XYZ file of C-alpha atoms in Angstrom:
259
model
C 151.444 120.876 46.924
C 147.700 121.345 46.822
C 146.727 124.224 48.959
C 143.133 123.886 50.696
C 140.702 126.755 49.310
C 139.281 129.279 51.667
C 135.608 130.482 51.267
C 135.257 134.456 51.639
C 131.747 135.115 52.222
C 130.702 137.930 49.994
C 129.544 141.475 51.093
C 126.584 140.977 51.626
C 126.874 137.634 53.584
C 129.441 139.571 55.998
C 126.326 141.960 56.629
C 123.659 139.076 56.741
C 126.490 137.698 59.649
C 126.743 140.860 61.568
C 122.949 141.751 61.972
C 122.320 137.971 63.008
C 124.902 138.665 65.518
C 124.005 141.713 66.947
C 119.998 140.701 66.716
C 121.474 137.671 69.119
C 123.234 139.817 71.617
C 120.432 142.248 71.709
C 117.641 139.770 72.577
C 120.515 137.982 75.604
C 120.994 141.356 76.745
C 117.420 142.173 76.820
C 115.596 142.371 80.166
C 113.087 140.021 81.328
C 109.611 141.164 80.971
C 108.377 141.377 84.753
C 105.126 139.038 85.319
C 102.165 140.736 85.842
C 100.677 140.904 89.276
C 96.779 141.069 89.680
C 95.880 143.459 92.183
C 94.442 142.553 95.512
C 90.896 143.028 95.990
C 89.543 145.778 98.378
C 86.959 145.253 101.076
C 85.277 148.956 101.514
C 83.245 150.004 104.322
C 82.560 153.517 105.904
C 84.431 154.507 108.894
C 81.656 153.754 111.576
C 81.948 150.180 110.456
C 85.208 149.609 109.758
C 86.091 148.164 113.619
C 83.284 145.482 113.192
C 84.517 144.897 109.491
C 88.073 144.832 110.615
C 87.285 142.099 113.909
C 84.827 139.974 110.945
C 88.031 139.863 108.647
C 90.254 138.797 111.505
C 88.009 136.116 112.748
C 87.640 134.614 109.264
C 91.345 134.936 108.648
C 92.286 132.935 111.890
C 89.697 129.880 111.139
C 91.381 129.377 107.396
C 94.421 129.851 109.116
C 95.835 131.704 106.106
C 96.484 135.538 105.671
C 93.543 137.619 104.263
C 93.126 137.337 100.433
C 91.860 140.965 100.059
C 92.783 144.337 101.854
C 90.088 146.117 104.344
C 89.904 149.830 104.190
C 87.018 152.563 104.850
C 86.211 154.889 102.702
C 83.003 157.470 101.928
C 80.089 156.010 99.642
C 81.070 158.326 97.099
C 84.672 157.618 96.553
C 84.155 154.509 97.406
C 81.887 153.643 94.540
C 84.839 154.710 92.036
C 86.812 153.090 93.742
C 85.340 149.857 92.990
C 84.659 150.085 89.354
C 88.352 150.741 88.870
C 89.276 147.364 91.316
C 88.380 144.220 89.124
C 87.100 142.320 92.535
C 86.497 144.476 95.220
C 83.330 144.800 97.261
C 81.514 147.755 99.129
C 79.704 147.023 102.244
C 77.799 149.683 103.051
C 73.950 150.454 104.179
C 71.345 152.171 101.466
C 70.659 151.596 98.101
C 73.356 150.245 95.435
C 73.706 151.112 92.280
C 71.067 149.416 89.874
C 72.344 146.361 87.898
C 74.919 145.644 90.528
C 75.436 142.616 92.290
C 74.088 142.648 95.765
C 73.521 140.245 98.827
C 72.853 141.228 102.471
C 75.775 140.293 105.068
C 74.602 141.641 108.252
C 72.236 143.570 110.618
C 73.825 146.234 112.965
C 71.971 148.274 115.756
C 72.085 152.171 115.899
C 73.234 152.822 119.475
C 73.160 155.952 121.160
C 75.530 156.424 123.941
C 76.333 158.770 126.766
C 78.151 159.638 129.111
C 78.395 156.709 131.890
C 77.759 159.601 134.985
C 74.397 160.320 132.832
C 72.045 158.825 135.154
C 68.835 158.970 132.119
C 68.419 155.079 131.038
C 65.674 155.368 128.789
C 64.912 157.664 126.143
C 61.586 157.921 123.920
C 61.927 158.184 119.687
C 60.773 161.933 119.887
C 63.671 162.408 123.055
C 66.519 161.698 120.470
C 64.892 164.310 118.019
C 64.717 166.977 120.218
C 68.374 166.283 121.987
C 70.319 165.973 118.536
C 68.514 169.613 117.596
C 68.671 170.995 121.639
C 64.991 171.601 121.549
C 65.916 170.062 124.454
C 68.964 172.075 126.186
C 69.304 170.154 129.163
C 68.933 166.894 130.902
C 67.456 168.114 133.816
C 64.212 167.819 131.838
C 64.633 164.041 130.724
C 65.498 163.669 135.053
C 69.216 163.631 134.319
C 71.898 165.498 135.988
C 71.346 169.875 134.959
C 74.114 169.578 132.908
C 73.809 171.105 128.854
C 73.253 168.557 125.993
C 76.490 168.174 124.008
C 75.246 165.902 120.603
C 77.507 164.379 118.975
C 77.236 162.360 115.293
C 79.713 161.404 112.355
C 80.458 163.545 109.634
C 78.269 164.331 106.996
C 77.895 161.160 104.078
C 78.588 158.338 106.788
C 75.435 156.030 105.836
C 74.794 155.680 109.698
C 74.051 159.146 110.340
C 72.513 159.795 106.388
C 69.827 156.776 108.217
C 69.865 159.049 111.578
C 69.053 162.782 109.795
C 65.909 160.758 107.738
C 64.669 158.648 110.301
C 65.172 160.497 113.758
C 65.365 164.084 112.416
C 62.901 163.887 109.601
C 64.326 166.800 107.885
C 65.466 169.218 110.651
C 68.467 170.005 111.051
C 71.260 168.804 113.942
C 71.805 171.931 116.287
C 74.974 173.961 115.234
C 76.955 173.073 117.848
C 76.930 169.130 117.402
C 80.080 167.795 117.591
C 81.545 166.118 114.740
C 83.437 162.554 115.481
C 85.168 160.998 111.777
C 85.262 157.331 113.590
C 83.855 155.761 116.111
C 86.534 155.882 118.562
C 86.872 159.599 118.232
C 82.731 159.488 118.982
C 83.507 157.283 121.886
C 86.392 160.112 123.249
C 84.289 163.094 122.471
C 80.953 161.463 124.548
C 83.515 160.244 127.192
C 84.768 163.719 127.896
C 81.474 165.280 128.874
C 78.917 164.661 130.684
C 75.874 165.977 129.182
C 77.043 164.570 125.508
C 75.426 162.345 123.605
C 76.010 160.233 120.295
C 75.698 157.725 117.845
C 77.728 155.102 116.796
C 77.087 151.444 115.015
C 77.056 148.211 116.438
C 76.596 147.461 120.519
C 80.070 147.184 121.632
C 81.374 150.428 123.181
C 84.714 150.783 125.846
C 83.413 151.720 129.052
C 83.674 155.548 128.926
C 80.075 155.257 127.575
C 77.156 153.994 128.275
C 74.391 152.860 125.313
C 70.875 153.825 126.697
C 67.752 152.106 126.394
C 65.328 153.584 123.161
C 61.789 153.065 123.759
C 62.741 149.890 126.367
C 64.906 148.465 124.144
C 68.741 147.908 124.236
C 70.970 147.533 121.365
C 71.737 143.946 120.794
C 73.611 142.241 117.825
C 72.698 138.844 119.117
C 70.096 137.892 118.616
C 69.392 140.819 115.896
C 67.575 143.716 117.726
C 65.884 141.526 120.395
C 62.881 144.301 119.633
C 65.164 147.133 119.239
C 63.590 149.861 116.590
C 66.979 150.759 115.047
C 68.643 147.929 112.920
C 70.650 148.614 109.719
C 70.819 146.092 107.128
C 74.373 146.002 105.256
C 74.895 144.737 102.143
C 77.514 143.636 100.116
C 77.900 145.047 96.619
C 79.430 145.679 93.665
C 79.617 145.681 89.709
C 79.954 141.850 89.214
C 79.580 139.128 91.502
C 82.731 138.270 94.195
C 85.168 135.471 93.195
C 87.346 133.699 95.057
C 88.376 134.407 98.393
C 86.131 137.550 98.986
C 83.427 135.382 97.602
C 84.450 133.250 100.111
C 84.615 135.647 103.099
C 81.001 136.690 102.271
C 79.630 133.305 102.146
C 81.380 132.610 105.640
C 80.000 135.923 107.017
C 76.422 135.232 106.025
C 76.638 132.192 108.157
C 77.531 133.511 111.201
């Protein structure tokens, strides 16, 4: 009876079999390698425009109907700036100068306001008022025909770009008195003037609750529309950053410059 002939593979085909084996079980067993996520572009903007930012975002985001393709979050000019360069996409907007080389466009023009308290009967002020208030040159408003009550100033912190524009134009190199108040946001500015009566600040934009009351500077109240209407204290902002916008912040930015 013939018998049928078994093949035994030879030493070194048994090892050939066992690595091909295990170099199959390894790469089933293997996790998959996670897809990577771009990051979402940033929107940065100092604290005293943040609000205005923040209600610009929302309106945009409600006529695409769509959630916002980028985040919105305040920051200072400094930190801000490295902020961006390590955030393929993100934008600054933000008042001054930008950095030299980097993209830049204007996006909107915002009034300096300065508010008081709403029992503050003064209305008007003159240029060279504000001056002397913010350093108490001028201690009380009994001399502007207000109530006798001491001036309280109040202004951001040091670095925001509103009150940078406030210490070069208004102050021309003297210094806020010691006492001034310091408000991080604008709501905090609105509490601080809203909680006594001889206090003054500064904030961005013409919308303010009703615990304050903007006052007239030179004639002239703060309007957004239209820009200024003749008031002597607009800011330009600009958008900016390394490389041009893409997508939907370019988007946003186009949409915002139409408004």
């Amino acid at each position: 009876m013939m018998g049928i002939a078994v093949h035994q593979p030879s030493s070194r085909g048994r090892v050939c079999m066992a690595i091909a084996f295990l170099s199959f079980a390894a790469a089933a067993c293997a996790p998959a390698q996670p897809t990577a996520i771009a990051p979402v572009p940033r929107l940065i903007t100092p604290p005293y425009a943040l609000p205005m930012v923040r209600q610009w975002a929302e309106s945009y985001a409600a006529e695409i109907d769509t959630a916002l393709p980028f985040d919105v979050e305040a920051d200072t000019l400094e930190s801000a700036l490295d902020v961006v360069e390590e955030s393929p996409g993100s934008v600054l907007i933000f008042s001054g100068t930008p950095p030299e080389s980097w993209f830049v466009t204007p996006v909107a023009s915002l009034p300096a306001t300065f508010v008081v308290h709403p029992d503050n009967p003064v209305t008007d002020l003159r240029i060279r008022d504000l001056e002397n208030l913010f350093t108490r040159r001028t201690a009380d408003w009994s001399t502007l025909g207000g109530l006798s009550v001491g001036v309280q100033p109040v202004l951001p912190l040091p670095g925001e770009p509103v009150r940078d524009w406030f210490e070069s134009i208004i102050l021309r190199g003297s210094a806020p008195w010691p006492g001034t108040w310091l408000a991080p946001t604008p709501q905090s500015a609105y509490e601080l003037v809203g909680s006594d009566p001889g206090a003054i600040g500064l904030i961005l934009g013409s919308e303010a609750p009703e615990t304050v009351r903007a006052v007239r500077i030179a004639g002239r109240l703060a309007t957004v529309d239209p820009v200024g209407a003749g008031y002597p204290f607009i800011l330009d902002l600009l958008a900016f950053a390394p490389e041009g916008p893409r997508g939907g912040l370019r988007d946003f930015l186009v949409w915002l410059q139409e408004q």
